[in-house]
PDB file of C-alpha atoms in Angstrom:
ATOM      1  CA  MET A   1    -120.196  14.455 -39.706  1.00 36.00           C
ATOM      2  CA  ARG A   2    -118.314  17.223 -41.510  1.00 36.00           C
ATOM      3  CA  LEU A   3    -116.361  18.047 -38.332  1.00 32.00           C
ATOM      4  CA  PHE A   4    -115.516  14.345 -37.963  1.00 34.00           C
ATOM      5  CA  VAL A   5    -114.129  14.263 -41.529  1.00 35.00           C
ATOM      6  CA  ILE A   6    -112.055  17.408 -40.901  1.00 35.00           C
ATOM      7  CA  PHE A   7    -110.601  16.000 -37.662  1.00 34.00           C
ATOM      8  CA  GLY A   8    -109.908  12.685 -39.380  1.00 39.00           C
ATOM      9  CA  PHE A   9    -108.127  14.497 -42.199  1.00 38.00           C
ATOM     10  CA  LEU A  10    -106.043  16.530 -39.739  1.00 35.00           C
ATOM     11  CA  ALA A  11    -105.134  13.447 -37.700  1.00 38.00           C
ATOM     12  CA  ALA A  12    -104.027  11.592 -40.823  1.00 41.00           C
ATOM     13  CA  PHE A  13    -102.061  14.622 -42.002  1.00 41.00           C
ATOM     14  CA  LEU A  14    -100.270  15.041 -38.688  1.00 37.00           C
ATOM     15  CA  CYS A  15     -99.370  11.383 -38.253  1.00 41.00           C
ATOM     16  CA  GLY A  16     -97.772  11.266 -41.718  1.00 44.00           C
ATOM     17  CA  CYS A  17     -98.673   7.633 -42.247  1.00 47.00           C
ATOM     18  CA  GLN A  18     -99.633   5.970 -45.489  1.00 59.00           C
ATOM     19  CA  SER A  19    -102.645   3.761 -45.973  1.00 78.00           C
ATOM     20  CA  VAL A  20    -102.785   0.667 -48.181  1.00 83.00           C
ATOM     21  CA  VAL A  21    -105.989  -0.969 -49.430  1.00 76.00           C
ATOM     22  CA  VAL A  22    -105.947  -4.281 -51.298  1.00 82.00           C
ATOM     23  CA  ARG A  23    -109.083  -5.704 -52.910  1.00 79.00           C
ATOM     24  CA  ASP A  24    -109.670  -8.803 -54.991  1.00 78.00           C
ATOM     25  CA  ALA A  25    -112.270  -6.972 -57.066  1.00 80.00           C
ATOM     26  CA  PRO A  26    -113.305  -3.348 -57.519  1.00 85.00           C
ATOM     27  CA  GLN A  27    -116.303  -2.043 -55.602  1.00 87.00           C
ATOM     28  CA  PRO A  28    -119.352  -0.687 -57.487  1.00 89.00           C
ATOM     29  CA  VAL A  29    -119.302   3.029 -58.269  1.00 88.00           C
ATOM     30  CA  ARG A  30    -122.344   5.313 -58.018  1.00 87.00           C
ATOM     31  CA  VAL A  31    -122.503   7.412 -61.168  1.00 85.00           C
ATOM     32  CA  ALA A  32    -125.907   9.158 -61.009  1.00 83.00           C
ATOM     33  CA  ASN A  33    -129.373   8.979 -59.456  1.00 79.00           C
ATOM     34  CA  GLY A  34    -128.694   5.674 -57.727  1.00 81.00           C
ATOM     35  CA  VAL A  35    -127.205   4.136 -60.894  1.00 86.00           C
ATOM     36  CA  GLN A  36    -124.162   2.053 -60.069  1.00 89.00           C
ATOM     37  CA  ILE A  37    -121.667   0.487 -62.408  1.00 90.00           C
ATOM     38  CA  ASP A  38    -119.368  -2.447 -61.942  1.00 90.00           C
ATOM     39  CA  PRO A  39    -115.915  -1.045 -62.717  1.00 90.00           C
ATOM     40  CA  ALA A  40    -114.483  -4.516 -63.538  1.00 90.00           C
ATOM     41  CA  PRO A  41    -114.934  -4.083 -67.342  1.00 93.00           C
ATOM     42  CA  LEU A  42    -113.250  -0.664 -67.121  1.00 93.00           C
ATOM     43  CA  VAL A  43    -110.427  -2.230 -65.108  1.00 91.00           C
ATOM     44  CA  GLU A  44    -110.069  -4.889 -67.810  1.00 92.00           C
ATOM     45  CA  ALA A  45    -109.902  -2.193 -70.516  1.00 94.00           C
ATOM     46  CA  LEU A  46    -107.269  -0.239 -68.562  1.00 95.00           C
ATOM     47  CA  LEU A  47    -105.266  -3.449 -68.025  1.00 94.00           C
ATOM     48  CA  ALA A  48    -105.106  -3.895 -71.809  1.00 94.00           C
ATOM     49  CA  ARG A  49    -103.263  -0.585 -72.227  1.00 94.00           C
ATOM     50  CA  THR A  50     -99.524  -0.697 -72.802  1.00 96.00           C
ATOM     51  CA  GLY A  51     -96.857   1.972 -72.549  1.00 96.00           C
ATOM     52  CA  THR A  52     -96.409   5.009 -70.346  1.00 96.00           C
ATOM     53  CA  VAL A  53     -98.444   8.222 -70.422  1.00 96.00           C
ATOM     54  CA  VAL A  54     -97.908  11.303 -68.266  1.00 96.00           C
ATOM     55  CA  GLN A  55    -100.696  13.852 -67.861  1.00 96.00           C
ATOM     56  CA  ALA A  56    -100.657  17.224 -66.102  1.00 95.00           C
ATOM     57  CA  VAL A  57    -103.962  17.860 -64.324  1.00 94.00           C
ATOM     58  CA  ASN A  58    -105.292  21.197 -63.015  1.00 93.00           C
ATOM     59  CA  GLY A  59    -108.751  21.339 -61.537  1.00 91.00           C
ATOM     60  CA  ASN A  60    -111.364  22.650 -59.174  1.00 87.00           C
ATOM     61  CA  TRP A  61    -113.703  20.980 -56.721  1.00 84.00           C
ATOM     62  CA  LYS A  62    -116.042  23.316 -54.885  1.00 82.00           C
ATOM     63  CA  GLU A  63    -113.780  26.179 -53.753  1.00 83.00           C
ATOM     64  CA  ASN A  64    -110.591  24.077 -53.848  1.00 82.00           C
ATOM     65  CA  ALA A  65    -108.084  24.197 -56.677  1.00 86.00           C
ATOM     66  CA  PHE A  66    -105.712  21.299 -57.237  1.00 86.00           C
ATOM     67  CA  ALA A  67    -102.803  20.387 -59.498  1.00 89.00           C
ATOM     68  CA  ALA A  68    -101.186  17.027 -60.004  1.00 91.00           C
ATOM     69  CA  GLU A  69     -99.394  14.855 -62.457  1.00 95.00           C
ATOM     70  CA  VAL A  70    -100.648  11.392 -63.304  1.00 95.00           C
ATOM     71  CA  VAL A  71     -98.211   8.783 -64.572  1.00 96.00           C
ATOM     72  CA  MET A  72     -99.913   5.736 -66.087  1.00 97.00           C
ATOM     73  CA  LYS A  73     -98.022   2.632 -67.097  1.00 97.00           C
ATOM     74  CA  GLY A  74     -99.372  -0.598 -68.497  1.00 96.00           C
ATOM     75  CA  ASP A  75     -97.833  -3.774 -69.850  1.00 95.00           C
ATOM     76  CA  GLY A  76    -100.994  -5.687 -70.749  1.00 92.00           C
ATOM     77  CA  GLN A  77    -101.005  -7.534 -67.409  1.00 92.00           C
ATOM     78  CA  THR A  78    -100.562  -4.754 -64.863  1.00 95.00           C
ATOM     79  CA  PHE A  79    -101.700  -1.138 -64.968  1.00 96.00           C
ATOM     80  CA  THR A  80    -100.362   1.449 -62.520  1.00 97.00           C
ATOM     81  CA  ALA A  81    -101.480   5.042 -62.064  1.00 96.00           C
ATOM     82  CA  VAL A  82     -99.369   7.259 -59.804  1.00 96.00           C
ATOM     83  CA  PHE A  83    -100.835  10.617 -58.736  1.00 94.00           C
ATOM     84  CA  LEU A  84     -98.120  13.149 -57.908  1.00 93.00           C
ATOM     85  CA  ALA A  85     -98.113  16.660 -56.489  1.00 89.00           C
ATOM     86  CA  PRO A  86     -94.958  18.742 -56.349  1.00 83.00           C
ATOM     87  CA  GLN A  87     -92.408  16.782 -54.300  1.00 83.00           C
ATOM     88  CA  MET A  88     -94.985  14.249 -53.098  1.00 88.00           C
ATOM     89  CA  ARG A  89     -96.709  11.064 -54.173  1.00 91.00           C
ATOM     90  CA  LEU A  90    -100.419  11.388 -53.395  1.00 90.00           C
ATOM     91  CA  ALA A  91    -101.635   7.953 -54.393  1.00 92.00           C
ATOM     92  CA  THR A  92    -100.750   4.862 -56.377  1.00 95.00           C
ATOM     93  CA  ILE A  93    -103.347   2.527 -57.853  1.00 95.00           C
ATOM     94  CA  THR A  94    -102.153  -0.802 -59.253  1.00 95.00           C
ATOM     95  CA  LEU A  95    -104.442  -3.134 -61.159  1.00 94.00           C
ATOM     96  CA  THR A  96    -103.638  -6.794 -61.789  1.00 91.00           C
ATOM     97  CA  ARG A  97    -105.528  -9.606 -63.460  1.00 84.00           C
ATOM     98  CA  PRO A  98    -108.137 -10.860 -62.959  1.00 76.00           C
ATOM     99  CA  HIS A  99    -109.371  -7.626 -61.290  1.00 71.00           C
ATOM    100  CA  GLY A 100    -107.186  -6.991 -58.254  1.00 84.00           C
ATOM    101  CA  ILE A 101    -106.681  -3.470 -56.953  1.00 91.00           C
ATOM    102  CA  ARG A 102    -103.918  -2.226 -54.685  1.00 92.00           C
ATOM    103  CA  TYR A 103    -104.275   1.367 -53.568  1.00 92.00           C
ATOM    104  CA  GLU A 104    -101.742   3.313 -51.528  1.00 93.00           C
ATOM    105  CA  ARG A 105    -102.515   6.836 -50.432  1.00 89.00           C
ATOM    106  CA  ALA A 106    -100.613   9.555 -48.654  1.00 89.00           C
ATOM    107  CA  ALA A 107    -101.966  10.689 -45.326  1.00 83.00           C
ATOM    108  CA  GLN A 108    -103.129  13.955 -46.919  1.00 78.00           C
ATOM    109  CA  ILE A 109    -105.697  12.103 -49.071  1.00 80.00           C
ATOM    110  CA  PRO A 110    -109.024  11.779 -47.233  1.00 76.00           C
ATOM    111  CA  ARG A 111    -109.926   8.265 -46.098  1.00 74.00           C
ATOM    112  CA  LEU A 112    -113.300   8.614 -47.781  1.00 70.00           C
ATOM    113  CA  PHE A 113    -111.626   8.627 -51.215  1.00 76.00           C
ATOM    114  CA  GLU A 114    -112.196   5.332 -53.044  1.00 84.00           C
ATOM    115  CA  PRO A 115    -109.804   4.282 -55.828  1.00 89.00           C
ATOM    116  CA  GLU A 116    -112.616   2.991 -58.048  1.00 91.00           C
ATOM    117  CA  TYR A 117    -113.803   6.560 -58.625  1.00 90.00           C
ATOM    118  CA  ALA A 118    -110.344   7.548 -59.865  1.00 91.00           C
ATOM    119  CA  LEU A 119    -110.314   4.485 -62.130  1.00 92.00           C
ATOM    120  CA  VAL A 120    -113.677   5.434 -63.631  1.00 93.00           C
ATOM    121  CA  ASP A 121    -112.358   8.942 -64.365  1.00 93.00           C
ATOM    122  CA  LEU A 122    -109.178   7.505 -65.899  1.00 94.00           C
ATOM    123  CA  ALA A 123    -111.297   5.261 -68.116  1.00 95.00           C
ATOM    124  CA  PHE A 124    -113.722   8.057 -69.095  1.00 96.00           C
ATOM    125  CA  VAL A 125    -110.792  10.275 -70.107  1.00 96.00           C
ATOM    126  CA  ASN A 126    -108.266   7.824 -71.567  1.00 95.00           C
ATOM    127  CA  LEU A 127    -110.162   5.016 -73.269  1.00 96.00           C
ATOM    128  CA  ASP A 128    -111.286   5.475 -76.851  1.00 95.00           C
ATOM    129  CA  ALA A 129    -115.046   5.802 -77.310  1.00 96.00           C
ATOM    130  CA  SER A 130    -115.668   2.301 -78.710  1.00 96.00           C
ATOM    131  CA  THR A 131    -113.688   0.603 -75.912  1.00 96.00           C
ATOM    132  CA  LEU A 132    -115.491   2.724 -73.325  1.00 96.00           C
ATOM    133  CA  ARG A 133    -118.903   1.831 -74.796  1.00 96.00           C
ATOM    134  CA  ARG A 134    -118.092  -1.904 -74.692  1.00 95.00           C
ATOM    135  CA  ALA A 135    -116.823  -1.682 -71.111  1.00 94.00           C
ATOM    136  CA  LEU A 136    -119.833   0.288 -69.870  1.00 94.00           C
ATOM    137  CA  GLY A 137    -122.399  -1.863 -71.639  1.00 91.00           C
ATOM    138  CA  PRO A 138    -126.013  -0.711 -71.545  1.00 91.00           C
ATOM    139  CA  THR A 139    -125.764   1.025 -68.156  1.00 89.00           C
ATOM    140  CA  LEU A 140    -124.271   4.253 -69.524  1.00 93.00           C
ATOM    141  CA  ARG A 141    -124.483   5.863 -72.959  1.00 95.00           C
ATOM    142  CA  VAL A 142    -121.386   7.408 -74.515  1.00 96.00           C
ATOM    143  CA  ASP A 143    -121.870  10.090 -77.192  1.00 97.00           C
ATOM    144  CA  ASP A 144    -118.581  11.108 -78.794  1.00 97.00           C
ATOM    145  CA  ASP A 145    -118.164  13.220 -81.940  1.00 96.00           C
ATOM    146  CA  GLY A 146    -114.366  13.380 -81.705  1.00 92.00           C
ATOM    147  CA  SER A 147    -114.234  16.768 -80.002  1.00 95.00           C
ATOM    148  CA  VAL A 148    -116.797  16.349 -77.203  1.00 97.00           C
ATOM    149  CA  ARG A 149    -117.611  13.178 -75.281  1.00 97.00           C
ATOM    150  CA  ARG A 150    -120.744  13.036 -73.161  1.00 97.00           C
ATOM    151  CA  ILE A 151    -121.666  10.199 -70.822  1.00 96.00           C
ATOM    152  CA  PHE A 152    -125.257   9.640 -69.691  1.00 95.00           C
ATOM    153  CA  ALA A 153    -127.108   7.400 -67.239  1.00 92.00           C
ATOM    154  CA  SER A 154    -130.491   7.161 -68.982  1.00 88.00           C
ATOM    155  CA  GLU A 155    -130.953  10.816 -69.923  1.00 89.00           C
ATOM    156  CA  THR A 156    -129.032  12.190 -66.934  1.00 91.00           C
ATOM    157  CA  PRO A 157    -125.638  13.664 -67.886  1.00 94.00           C
ATOM    158  CA  VAL A 158    -122.841  12.085 -65.832  1.00 94.00           C
ATOM    159  CA  ALA A 159    -119.671  13.571 -67.316  1.00 95.00           C
ATOM    160  CA  ASP A 160    -118.260  15.294 -70.351  1.00 96.00           C
ATOM    161  CA  LEU A 161    -114.846  15.641 -71.930  1.00 97.00           C
ATOM    162  CA  ALA A 162    -114.074  18.408 -74.419  1.00 97.00           C
ATOM    163  CA  ALA A 163    -111.034  19.005 -76.597  1.00 96.00           C
ATOM    164  CA  ASN A 164    -109.679  22.563 -76.297  1.00 96.00           C
ATOM    165  CA  PRO A 165    -107.944  24.540 -79.080  1.00 96.00           C
ATOM    166  CA  ASP A 166    -104.644  24.571 -77.115  1.00 95.00           C
ATOM    167  CA  GLY A 167    -104.445  20.743 -77.129  1.00 93.00           C
ATOM    168  CA  THR A 168    -105.662  20.280 -73.573  1.00 96.00           C
ATOM    169  CA  ARG A 169    -108.896  18.518 -72.655  1.00 97.00           C
ATOM    170  CA  THR A 170    -111.431  19.563 -70.025  1.00 97.00           C
ATOM    171  CA  PHE A 171    -113.246  16.895 -68.007  1.00 97.00           C
ATOM    172  CA  ARG A 172    -116.329  17.687 -65.939  1.00 96.00           C
ATOM    173  CA  ASN A 173    -117.824  15.230 -63.482  1.00 93.00           C
ATOM    174  CA  LEU A 174    -121.394  16.496 -63.378  1.00 92.00           C
ATOM    175  CA  VAL A 175    -122.455  14.205 -60.520  1.00 89.00           C
ATOM    176  CA  HIS A 176    -119.716  15.058 -58.021  1.00 87.00           C
ATOM    177  CA  GLY A 177    -119.154  18.646 -59.196  1.00 89.00           C
ATOM    178  CA  TYR A 178    -115.504  18.842 -60.151  1.00 91.00           C
ATOM    179  CA  THR A 179    -113.699  19.945 -63.280  1.00 94.00           C
ATOM    180  CA  TYR A 180    -110.144  19.511 -64.429  1.00 95.00           C
ATOM    181  CA  THR A 181    -108.062  20.261 -67.471  1.00 96.00           C
ATOM    182  CA  LEU A 182    -105.494  17.734 -68.542  1.00 95.00           C
ATOM    183  CA  LYS A 183    -102.594  17.839 -70.914  1.00 96.00           C
ATOM    184  CA  THR A 184    -100.609  14.830 -72.039  1.00 93.00           C
ATOM    185  CA  VAL A 185     -96.978  15.592 -71.252  1.00 91.00           C
ATOM    186  CA  GLN A 186     -95.438  12.522 -72.933  1.00 70.00           C
TER     187      GLN A 186
END
């Protein structure tokens, strides 16, 4: 299976094509120990955001380091997140009401990547604690003291977000094993 994924990634990289996925509603997201959440309430909360925010992201997943910039723009009806690497657009996720998702990815992004996971991370990191609690309902618990946010499925830690002294924030996805530091640029 791993070899199949690597060959698929190489084929997509070499052909240079872009893939577009359009869904009427977001797919459920597995967050821990078989617990799934419906991302629709998170999508609704992201759709309510207005303005433009740019964040620099530097992270690690397994032995791979990555850097990107995320530009998020919302007008109360549409929310768009564009993931950029130097001189390249990696992916664009556009949300529309009632819960439509349009996802475009560069060929270098693995086909196995699902946009709903990126949306959950965006919500975990960018929504205030009370909005996040309402959107997640009873499925996940959000503990937030203003400097550290922890998200749990029952008693299983799912993710945490910590404020750093330099103004950056560090996000750790404890289920999928990646960490990134983000800084709001504007």
